[in-house]
PDB file of C-alpha atoms in Angstrom:
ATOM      1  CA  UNK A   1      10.961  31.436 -20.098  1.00  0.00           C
ATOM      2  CA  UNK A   2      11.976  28.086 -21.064  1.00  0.00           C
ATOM      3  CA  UNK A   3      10.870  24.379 -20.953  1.00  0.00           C
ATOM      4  CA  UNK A   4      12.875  23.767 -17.989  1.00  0.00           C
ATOM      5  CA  UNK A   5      13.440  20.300 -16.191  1.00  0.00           C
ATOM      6  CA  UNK A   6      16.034  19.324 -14.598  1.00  0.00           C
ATOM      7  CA  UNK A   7      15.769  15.982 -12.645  1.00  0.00           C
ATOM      8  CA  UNK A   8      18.892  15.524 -10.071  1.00  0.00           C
ATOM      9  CA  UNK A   9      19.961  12.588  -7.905  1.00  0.00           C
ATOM     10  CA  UNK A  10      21.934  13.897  -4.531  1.00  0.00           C
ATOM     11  CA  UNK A  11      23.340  11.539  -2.074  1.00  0.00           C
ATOM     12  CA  UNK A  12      25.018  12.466   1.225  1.00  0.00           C
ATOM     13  CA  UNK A  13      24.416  11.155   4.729  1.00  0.00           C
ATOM     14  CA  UNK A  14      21.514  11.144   7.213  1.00  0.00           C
ATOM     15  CA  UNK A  15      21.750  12.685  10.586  1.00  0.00           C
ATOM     16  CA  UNK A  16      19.512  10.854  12.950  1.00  0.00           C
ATOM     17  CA  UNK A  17      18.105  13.237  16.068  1.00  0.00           C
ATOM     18  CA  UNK A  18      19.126  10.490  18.833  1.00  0.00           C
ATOM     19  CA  UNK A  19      20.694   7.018  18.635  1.00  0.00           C
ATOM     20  CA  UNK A  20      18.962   3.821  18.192  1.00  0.00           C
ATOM     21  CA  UNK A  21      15.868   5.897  16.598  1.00  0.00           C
ATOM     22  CA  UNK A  22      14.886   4.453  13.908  1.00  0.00           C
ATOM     23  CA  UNK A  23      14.100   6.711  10.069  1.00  0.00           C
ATOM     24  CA  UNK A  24      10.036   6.945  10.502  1.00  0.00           C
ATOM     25  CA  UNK A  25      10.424   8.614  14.287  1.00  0.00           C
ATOM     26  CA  UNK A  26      13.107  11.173  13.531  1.00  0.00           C
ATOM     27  CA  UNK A  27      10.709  12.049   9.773  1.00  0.00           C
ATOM     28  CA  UNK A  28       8.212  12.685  12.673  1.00  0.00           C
ATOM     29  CA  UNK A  29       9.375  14.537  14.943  1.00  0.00           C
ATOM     30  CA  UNK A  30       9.259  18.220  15.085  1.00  0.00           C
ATOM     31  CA  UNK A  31      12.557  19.015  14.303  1.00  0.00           C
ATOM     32  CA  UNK A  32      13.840  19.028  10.728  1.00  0.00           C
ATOM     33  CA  UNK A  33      16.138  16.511   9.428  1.00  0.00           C
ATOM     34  CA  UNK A  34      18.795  16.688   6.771  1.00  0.00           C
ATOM     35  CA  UNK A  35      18.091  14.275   4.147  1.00  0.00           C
ATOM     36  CA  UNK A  36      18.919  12.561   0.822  1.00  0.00           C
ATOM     37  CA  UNK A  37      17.786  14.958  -1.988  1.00  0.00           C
ATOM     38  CA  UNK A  38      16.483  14.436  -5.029  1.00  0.00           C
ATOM     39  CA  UNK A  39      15.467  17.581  -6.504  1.00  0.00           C
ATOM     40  CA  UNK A  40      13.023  17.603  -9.220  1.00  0.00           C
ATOM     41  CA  UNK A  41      12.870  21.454 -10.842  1.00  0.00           C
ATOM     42  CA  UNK A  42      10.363  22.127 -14.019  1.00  0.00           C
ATOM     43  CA  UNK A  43       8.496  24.866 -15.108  1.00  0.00           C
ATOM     44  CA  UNK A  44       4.687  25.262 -16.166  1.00  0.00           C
ATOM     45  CA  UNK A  45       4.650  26.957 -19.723  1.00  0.00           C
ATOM     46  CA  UNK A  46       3.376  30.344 -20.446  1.00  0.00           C
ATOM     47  CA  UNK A  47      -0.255  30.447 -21.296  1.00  0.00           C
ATOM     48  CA  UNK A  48      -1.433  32.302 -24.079  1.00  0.00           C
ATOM     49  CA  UNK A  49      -4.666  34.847 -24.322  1.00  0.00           C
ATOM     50  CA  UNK A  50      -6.617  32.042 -25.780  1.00  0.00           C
ATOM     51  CA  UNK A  51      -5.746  29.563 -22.575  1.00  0.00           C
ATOM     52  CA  UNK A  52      -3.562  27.206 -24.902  1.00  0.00           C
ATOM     53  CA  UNK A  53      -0.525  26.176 -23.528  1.00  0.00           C
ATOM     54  CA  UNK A  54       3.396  27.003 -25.391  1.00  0.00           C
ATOM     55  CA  UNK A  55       6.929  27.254 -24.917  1.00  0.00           C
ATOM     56  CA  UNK A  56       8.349  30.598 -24.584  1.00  0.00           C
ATOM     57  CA  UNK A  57      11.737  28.718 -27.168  1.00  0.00           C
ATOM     58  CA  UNK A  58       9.531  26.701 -28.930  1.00  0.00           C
ATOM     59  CA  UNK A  59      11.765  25.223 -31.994  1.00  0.00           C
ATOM     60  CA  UNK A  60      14.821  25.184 -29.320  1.00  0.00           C
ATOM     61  CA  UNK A  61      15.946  23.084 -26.956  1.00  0.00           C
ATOM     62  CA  UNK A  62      16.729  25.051 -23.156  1.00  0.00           C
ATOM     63  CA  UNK A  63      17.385  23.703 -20.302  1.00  0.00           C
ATOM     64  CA  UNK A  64      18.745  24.530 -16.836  1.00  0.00           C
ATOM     65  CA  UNK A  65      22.273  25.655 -17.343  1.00  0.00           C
ATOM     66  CA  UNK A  66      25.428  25.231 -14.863  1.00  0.00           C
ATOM     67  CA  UNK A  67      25.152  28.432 -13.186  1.00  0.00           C
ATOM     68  CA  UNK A  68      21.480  28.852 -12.831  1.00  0.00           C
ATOM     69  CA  UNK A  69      20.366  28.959  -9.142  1.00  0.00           C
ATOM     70  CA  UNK A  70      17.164  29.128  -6.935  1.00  0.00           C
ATOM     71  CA  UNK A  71      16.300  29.974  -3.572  1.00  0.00           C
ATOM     72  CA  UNK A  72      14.555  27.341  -1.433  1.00  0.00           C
ATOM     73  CA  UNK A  73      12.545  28.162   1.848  1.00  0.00           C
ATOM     74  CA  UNK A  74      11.133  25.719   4.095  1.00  0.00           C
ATOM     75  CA  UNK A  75       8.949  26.779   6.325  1.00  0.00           C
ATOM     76  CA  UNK A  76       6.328  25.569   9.369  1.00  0.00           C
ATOM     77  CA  UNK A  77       3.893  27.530  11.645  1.00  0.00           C
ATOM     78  CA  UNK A  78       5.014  30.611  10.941  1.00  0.00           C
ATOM     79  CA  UNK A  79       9.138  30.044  11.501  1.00  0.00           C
ATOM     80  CA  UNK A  80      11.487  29.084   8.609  1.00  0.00           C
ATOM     81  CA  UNK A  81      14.084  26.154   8.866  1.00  0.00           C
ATOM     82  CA  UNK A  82      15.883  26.549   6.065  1.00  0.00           C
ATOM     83  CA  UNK A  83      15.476  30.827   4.428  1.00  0.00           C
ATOM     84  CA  UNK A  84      16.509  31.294   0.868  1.00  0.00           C
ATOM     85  CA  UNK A  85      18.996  28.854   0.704  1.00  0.00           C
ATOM     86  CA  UNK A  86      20.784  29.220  -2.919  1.00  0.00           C
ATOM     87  CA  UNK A  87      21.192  25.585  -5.298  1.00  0.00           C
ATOM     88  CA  UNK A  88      23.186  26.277  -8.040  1.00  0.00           C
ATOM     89  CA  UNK A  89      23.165  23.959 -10.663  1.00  0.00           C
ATOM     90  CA  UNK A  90      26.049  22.020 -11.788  1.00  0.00           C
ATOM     91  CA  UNK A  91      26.593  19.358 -13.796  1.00  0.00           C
ATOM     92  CA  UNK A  92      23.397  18.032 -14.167  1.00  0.00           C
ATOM     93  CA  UNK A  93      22.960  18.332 -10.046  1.00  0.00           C
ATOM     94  CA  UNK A  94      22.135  21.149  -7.888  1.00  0.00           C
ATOM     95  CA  UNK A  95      24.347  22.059  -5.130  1.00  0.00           C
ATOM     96  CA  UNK A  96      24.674  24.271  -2.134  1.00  0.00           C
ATOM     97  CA  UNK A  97      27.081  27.028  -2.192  1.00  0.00           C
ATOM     98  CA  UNK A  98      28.814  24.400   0.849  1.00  0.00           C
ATOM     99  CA  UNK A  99      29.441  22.383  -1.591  1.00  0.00           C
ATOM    100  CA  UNK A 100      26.677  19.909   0.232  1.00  0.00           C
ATOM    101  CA  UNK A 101      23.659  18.368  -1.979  1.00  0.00           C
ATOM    102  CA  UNK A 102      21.549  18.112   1.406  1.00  0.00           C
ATOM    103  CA  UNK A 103      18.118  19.739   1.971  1.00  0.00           C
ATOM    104  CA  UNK A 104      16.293  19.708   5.255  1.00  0.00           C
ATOM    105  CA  UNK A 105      12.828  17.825   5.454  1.00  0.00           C
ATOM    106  CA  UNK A 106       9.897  17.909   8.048  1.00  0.00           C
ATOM    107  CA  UNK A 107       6.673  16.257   6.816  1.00  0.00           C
ATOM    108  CA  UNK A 108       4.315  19.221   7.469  1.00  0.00           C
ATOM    109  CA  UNK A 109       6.531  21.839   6.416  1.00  0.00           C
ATOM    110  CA  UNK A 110       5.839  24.096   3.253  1.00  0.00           C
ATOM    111  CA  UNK A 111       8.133  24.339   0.824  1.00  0.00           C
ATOM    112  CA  UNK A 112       8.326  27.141  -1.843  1.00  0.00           C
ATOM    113  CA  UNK A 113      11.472  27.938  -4.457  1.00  0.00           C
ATOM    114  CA  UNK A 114      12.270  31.091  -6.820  1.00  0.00           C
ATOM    115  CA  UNK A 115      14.536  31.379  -9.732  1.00  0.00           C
ATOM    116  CA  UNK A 116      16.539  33.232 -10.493  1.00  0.00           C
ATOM    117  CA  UNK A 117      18.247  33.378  -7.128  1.00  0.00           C
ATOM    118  CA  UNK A 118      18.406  37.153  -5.207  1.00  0.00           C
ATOM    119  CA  UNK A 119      20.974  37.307  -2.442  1.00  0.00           C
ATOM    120  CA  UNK A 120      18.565  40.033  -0.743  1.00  0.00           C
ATOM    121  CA  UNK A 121      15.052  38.743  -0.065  1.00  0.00           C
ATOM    122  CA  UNK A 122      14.172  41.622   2.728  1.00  0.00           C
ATOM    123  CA  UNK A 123      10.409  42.113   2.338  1.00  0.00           C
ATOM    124  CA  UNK A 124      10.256  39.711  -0.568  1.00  0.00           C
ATOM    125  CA  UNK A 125       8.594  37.178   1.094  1.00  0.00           C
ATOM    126  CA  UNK A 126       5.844  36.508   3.794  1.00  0.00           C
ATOM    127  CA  UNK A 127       6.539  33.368   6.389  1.00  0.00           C
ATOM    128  CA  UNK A 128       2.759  33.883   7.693  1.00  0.00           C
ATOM    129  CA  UNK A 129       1.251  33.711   3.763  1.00  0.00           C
ATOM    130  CA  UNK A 130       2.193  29.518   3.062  1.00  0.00           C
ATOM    131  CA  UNK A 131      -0.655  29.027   0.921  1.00  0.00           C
ATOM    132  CA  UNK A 132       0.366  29.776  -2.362  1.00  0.00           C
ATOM    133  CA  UNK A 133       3.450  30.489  -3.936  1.00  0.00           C
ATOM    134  CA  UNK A 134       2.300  33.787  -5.189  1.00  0.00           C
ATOM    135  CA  UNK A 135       1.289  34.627  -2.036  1.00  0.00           C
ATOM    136  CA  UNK A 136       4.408  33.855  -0.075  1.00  0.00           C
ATOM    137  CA  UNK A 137       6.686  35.750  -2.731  1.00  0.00           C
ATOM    138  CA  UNK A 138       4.003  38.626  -3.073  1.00  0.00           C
ATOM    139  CA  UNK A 139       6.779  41.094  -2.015  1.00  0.00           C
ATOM    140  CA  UNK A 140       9.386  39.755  -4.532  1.00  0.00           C
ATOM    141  CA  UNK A 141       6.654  39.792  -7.621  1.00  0.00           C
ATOM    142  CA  UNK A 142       5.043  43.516  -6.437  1.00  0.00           C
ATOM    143  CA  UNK A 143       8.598  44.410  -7.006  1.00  0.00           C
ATOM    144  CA  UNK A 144      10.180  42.937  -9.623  1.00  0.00           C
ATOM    145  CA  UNK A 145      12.030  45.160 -12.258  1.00  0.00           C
ATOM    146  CA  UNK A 146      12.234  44.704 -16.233  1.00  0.00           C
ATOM    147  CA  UNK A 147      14.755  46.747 -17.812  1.00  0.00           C
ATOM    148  CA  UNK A 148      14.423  47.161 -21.792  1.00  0.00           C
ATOM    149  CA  UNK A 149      17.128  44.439 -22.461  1.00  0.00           C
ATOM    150  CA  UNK A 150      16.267  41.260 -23.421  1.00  0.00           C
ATOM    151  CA  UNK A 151      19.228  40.207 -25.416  1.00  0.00           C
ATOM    152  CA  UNK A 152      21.772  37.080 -24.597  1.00  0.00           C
ATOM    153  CA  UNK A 153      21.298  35.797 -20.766  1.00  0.00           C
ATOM    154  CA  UNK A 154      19.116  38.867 -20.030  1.00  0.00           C
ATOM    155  CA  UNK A 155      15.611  37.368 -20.960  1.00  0.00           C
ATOM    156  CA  UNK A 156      16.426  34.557 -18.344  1.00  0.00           C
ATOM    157  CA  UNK A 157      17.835  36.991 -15.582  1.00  0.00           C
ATOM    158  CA  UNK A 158      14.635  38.729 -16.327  1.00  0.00           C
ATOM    159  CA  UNK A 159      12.199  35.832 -16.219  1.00  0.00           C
ATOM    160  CA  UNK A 160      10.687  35.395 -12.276  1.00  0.00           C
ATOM    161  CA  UNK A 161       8.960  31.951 -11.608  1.00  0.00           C
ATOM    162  CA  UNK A 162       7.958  30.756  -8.373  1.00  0.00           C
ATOM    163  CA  UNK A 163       7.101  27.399  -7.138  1.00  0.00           C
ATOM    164  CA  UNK A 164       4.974  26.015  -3.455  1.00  0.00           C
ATOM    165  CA  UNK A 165       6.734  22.579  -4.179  1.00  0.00           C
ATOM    166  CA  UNK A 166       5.912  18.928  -2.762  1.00  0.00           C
ATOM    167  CA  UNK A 167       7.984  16.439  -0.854  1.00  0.00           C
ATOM    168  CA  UNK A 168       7.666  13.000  -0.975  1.00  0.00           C
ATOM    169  CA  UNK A 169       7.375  10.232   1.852  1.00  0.00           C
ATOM    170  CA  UNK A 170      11.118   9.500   2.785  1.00  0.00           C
ATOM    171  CA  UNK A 171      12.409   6.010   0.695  1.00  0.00           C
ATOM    172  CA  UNK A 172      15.925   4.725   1.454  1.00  0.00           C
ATOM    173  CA  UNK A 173      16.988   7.693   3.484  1.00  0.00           C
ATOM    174  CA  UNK A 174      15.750  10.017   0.089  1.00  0.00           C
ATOM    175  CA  UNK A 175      13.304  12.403  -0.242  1.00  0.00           C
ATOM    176  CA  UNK A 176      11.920  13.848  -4.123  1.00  0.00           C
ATOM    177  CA  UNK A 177      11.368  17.203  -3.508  1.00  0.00           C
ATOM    178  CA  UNK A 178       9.067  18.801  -6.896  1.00  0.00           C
ATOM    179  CA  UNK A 179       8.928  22.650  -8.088  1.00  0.00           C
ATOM    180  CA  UNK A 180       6.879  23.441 -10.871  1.00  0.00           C
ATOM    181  CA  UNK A 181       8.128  26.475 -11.122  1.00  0.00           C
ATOM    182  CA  UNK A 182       4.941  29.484 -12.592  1.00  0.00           C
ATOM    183  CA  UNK A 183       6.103  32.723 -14.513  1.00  0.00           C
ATOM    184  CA  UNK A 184       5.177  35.605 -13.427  1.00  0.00           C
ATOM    185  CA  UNK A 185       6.190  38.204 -15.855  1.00  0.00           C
ATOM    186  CA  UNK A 186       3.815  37.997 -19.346  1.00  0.00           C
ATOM    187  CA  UNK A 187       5.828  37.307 -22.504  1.00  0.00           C
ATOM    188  CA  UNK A 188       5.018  39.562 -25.643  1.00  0.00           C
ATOM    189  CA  UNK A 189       5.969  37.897 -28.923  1.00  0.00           C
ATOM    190  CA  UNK A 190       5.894  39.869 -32.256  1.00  0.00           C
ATOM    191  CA  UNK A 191       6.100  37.673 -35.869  1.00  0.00           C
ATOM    192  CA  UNK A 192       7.064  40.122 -38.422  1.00  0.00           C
ATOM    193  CA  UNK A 193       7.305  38.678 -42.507  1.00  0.00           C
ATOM    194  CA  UNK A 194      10.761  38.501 -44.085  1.00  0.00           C
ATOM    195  CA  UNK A 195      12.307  39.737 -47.016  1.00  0.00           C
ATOM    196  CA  UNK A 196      15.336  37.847 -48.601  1.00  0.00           C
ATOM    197  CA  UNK A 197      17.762  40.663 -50.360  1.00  0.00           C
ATOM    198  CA  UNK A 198      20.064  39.097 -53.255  1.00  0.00           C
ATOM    199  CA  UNK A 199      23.315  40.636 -53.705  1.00  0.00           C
ATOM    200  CA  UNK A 200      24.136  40.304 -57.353  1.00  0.00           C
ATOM    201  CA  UNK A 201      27.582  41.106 -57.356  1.00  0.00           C
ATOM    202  CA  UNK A 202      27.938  37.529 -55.037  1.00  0.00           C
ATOM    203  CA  UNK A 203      24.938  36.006 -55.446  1.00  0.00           C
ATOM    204  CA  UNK A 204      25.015  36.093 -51.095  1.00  0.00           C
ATOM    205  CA  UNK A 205      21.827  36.471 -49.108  1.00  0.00           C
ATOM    206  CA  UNK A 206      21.118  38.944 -46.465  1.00  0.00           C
ATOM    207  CA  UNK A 207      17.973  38.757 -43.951  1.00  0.00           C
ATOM    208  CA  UNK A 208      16.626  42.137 -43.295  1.00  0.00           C
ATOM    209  CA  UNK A 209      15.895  42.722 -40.065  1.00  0.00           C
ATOM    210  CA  UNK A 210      13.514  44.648 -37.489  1.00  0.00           C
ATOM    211  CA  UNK A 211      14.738  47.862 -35.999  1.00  0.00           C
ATOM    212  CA  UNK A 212      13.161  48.755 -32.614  1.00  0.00           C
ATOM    213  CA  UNK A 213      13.185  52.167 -31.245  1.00  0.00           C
ATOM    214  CA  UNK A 214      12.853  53.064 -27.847  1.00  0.00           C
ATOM    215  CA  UNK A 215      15.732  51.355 -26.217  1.00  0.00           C
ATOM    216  CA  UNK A 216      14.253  47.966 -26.446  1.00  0.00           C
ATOM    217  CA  UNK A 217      16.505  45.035 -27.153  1.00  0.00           C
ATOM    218  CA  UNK A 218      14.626  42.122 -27.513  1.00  0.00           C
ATOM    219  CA  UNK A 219      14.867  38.211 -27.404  1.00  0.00           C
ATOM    220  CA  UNK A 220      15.245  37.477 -30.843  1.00  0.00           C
ATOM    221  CA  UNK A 221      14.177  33.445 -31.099  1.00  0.00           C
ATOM    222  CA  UNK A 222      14.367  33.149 -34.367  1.00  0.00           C
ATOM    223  CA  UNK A 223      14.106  35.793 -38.095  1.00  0.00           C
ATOM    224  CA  UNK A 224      11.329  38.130 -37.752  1.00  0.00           C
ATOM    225  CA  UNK A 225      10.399  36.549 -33.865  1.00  0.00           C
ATOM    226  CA  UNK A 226      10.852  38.855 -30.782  1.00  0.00           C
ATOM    227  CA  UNK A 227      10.122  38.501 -27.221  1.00  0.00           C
ATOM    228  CA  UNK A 228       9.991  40.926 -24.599  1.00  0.00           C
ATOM    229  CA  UNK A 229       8.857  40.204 -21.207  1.00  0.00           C
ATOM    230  CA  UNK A 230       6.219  42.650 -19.465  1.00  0.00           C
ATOM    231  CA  UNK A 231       4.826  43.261 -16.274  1.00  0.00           C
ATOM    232  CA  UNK A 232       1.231  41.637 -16.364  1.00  0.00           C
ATOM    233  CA  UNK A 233      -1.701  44.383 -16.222  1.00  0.00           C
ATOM    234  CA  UNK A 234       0.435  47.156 -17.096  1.00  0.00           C
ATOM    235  CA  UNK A 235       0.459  49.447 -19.980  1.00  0.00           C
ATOM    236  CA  UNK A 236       3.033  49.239 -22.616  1.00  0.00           C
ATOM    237  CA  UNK A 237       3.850  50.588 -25.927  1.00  0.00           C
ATOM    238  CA  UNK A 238       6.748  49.478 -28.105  1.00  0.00           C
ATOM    239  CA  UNK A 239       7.689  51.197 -31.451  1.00  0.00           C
ATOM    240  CA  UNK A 240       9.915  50.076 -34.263  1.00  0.00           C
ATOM    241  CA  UNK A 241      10.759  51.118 -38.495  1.00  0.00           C
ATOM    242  CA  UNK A 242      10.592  49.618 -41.350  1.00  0.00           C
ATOM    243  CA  UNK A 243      12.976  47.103 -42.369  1.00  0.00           C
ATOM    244  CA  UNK A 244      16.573  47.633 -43.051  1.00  0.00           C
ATOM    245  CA  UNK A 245      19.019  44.699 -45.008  1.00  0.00           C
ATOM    246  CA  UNK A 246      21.443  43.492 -43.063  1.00  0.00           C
TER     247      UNK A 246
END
C-alpha cells in the first residue's frame, strides 16, 4: 500500500495484580496486565516478480492518517485476552475507541494486528493457528473482497496487511509493542507513455490520459501510472483505449 510507520508514545497507569508486588512478578504471572504502550506500526513493502523490494507511492510521501485503525489480538494457549480490539490513530498516537492508550501484555502471549480494521471478524481468524500471521487471519485473507475501485481512499480500504508482532521486555512500566505489517493483496502497476497536446489558440497544455474499460477505476500515482490491487494467484484481465486529451 504505502510506506507506513508510525512510531507512538502512550502513557497511562499500571494496574498491579496484588499490593506490595513488585513490576517483574505481576509481568510473570499468568494473568495479563495493562501496560504502558508504545506502539510501533510499519509495513514491509511489496515485492516485485524479480524479488526486489518497492514502495507501492514511490515519489510520495504516505503515512498513517488520523482515522486509520487496526485490530489487535492477543492471544495464549488457545484463549484470547484482548479480541480485535480497534486503535485508531490520532494525532500522531493510536488510541482505543475508550479513549484509553493502554494495551494488555503477558510475556508468552502472541500478538497479531490487521489493518484496515473490520468490526466483524466471525470466522476471520483462528485462536488455535498462532504461528504465523497468515495463518491466524487465514479466514479474513480466503475472504477478502476487491471491488473495481481504486480511486481516492479506496486503494487503502482495499489494501489487507497483517502482522504476528513482538513485545518487548517491560522498561519503566512501558512495553514497545512492533507490527510489521505484510500485504496480502498483489499490486498491478501499468506505465503507459505520454503525449503533451498544445492548444494554439492559448498556448495551454493538456495531458492525455488513459481510458479503462471494464468498470475499473484505478489508483492513478502519477501521469500515465496506475495501480490496481488483485487477488494473488487469480486470473485477471483488464482492458482499456487509446488515448483521449484531456
Amino acid at each position: 500500500m504505502k510506506t507506513k510507520l508510525i512510531y507512538s508514545v502512550i502513557a497511562a497507569a499500571v494496574i498491579m495484580a496484588m499490593s506490595g508486588c513488585t513490576q517483574e512478578s505481576v509481568v510473570n504471572s499468568d494473568t495479563p496486565t495493562v501496560m504502558n504502550a508504545s506502539i510501533h506500526v510499519s509495513d514491509q513493502a511489496f515485492q516485485s516478480v524479480d524479488g526486489t523490494t518497492r514502495a507501492t507511492n514511490s515519489g510520495v510521501s504516505t503515512t498513517f492518517v488520523d482515522g486509520d485503525a487496526i485490530g489487535i489480538f492477543i492471544v495464549k494457549n488457545g484463549a484470547a485476552s484482548v479480541t480485535n480490539e480497534k486503535y485508531t490513530y490520532h494525532n500522531g498516537a493510536w488510541y482505543k475507541s475508550t479513549g484509553s492508550a493502554t494495551i494488555s501484555y503477558d510475556a508468552d502471549a502472541k500478538y497479531f494486528a490487521y489493518y484496515p480494521y473490520q468490526a466483524d471478524m466471525t470466522n476471520k481468524y483462528t485462536l488455535a493457528a498462532t504461528t504465523s500471521a497468515d495463518d491466524f487471519f487465514a479466514g479474513l485473507i480466503s475472504g477478502w473482497t476487491l471491488t473495481k475501485d481504486f480511486t481516492g481512499t479506496n486503494y487503502d480500504a482495499q489494501d489487507l496487511m497483517v502482522s504476528m508482532g513482538t513485545a518487548s521486555k517491560p522498561s519503566d512500566n512501558t512495553v514497545e509493542y512492533s507490527f510489521t505489517m505484510n500485504h496480502k493483496m498483489a499490486l498491478v502497476e501499468f506505465q503507459y507513455p505520454q503525449t503533451v497536446v498544445t492548444d494554439p489558440n492559448d498556448a495551454t497544455y493538456s495531458r492525455a490520459t488513459y481510458t479503462w474499460l471494464d468498470d475499473y477505476k484505478p489508483y492513478n500515482l502519477k501521469n500515465g501510472c496506475y495501480r490496481i490491487l488483485v487477488k494473488p494467484l487469480t486470473d485477471y484481465s483488464f482492458r482499456g483505449k487509446e488515448y483521449e486529451s484531456c
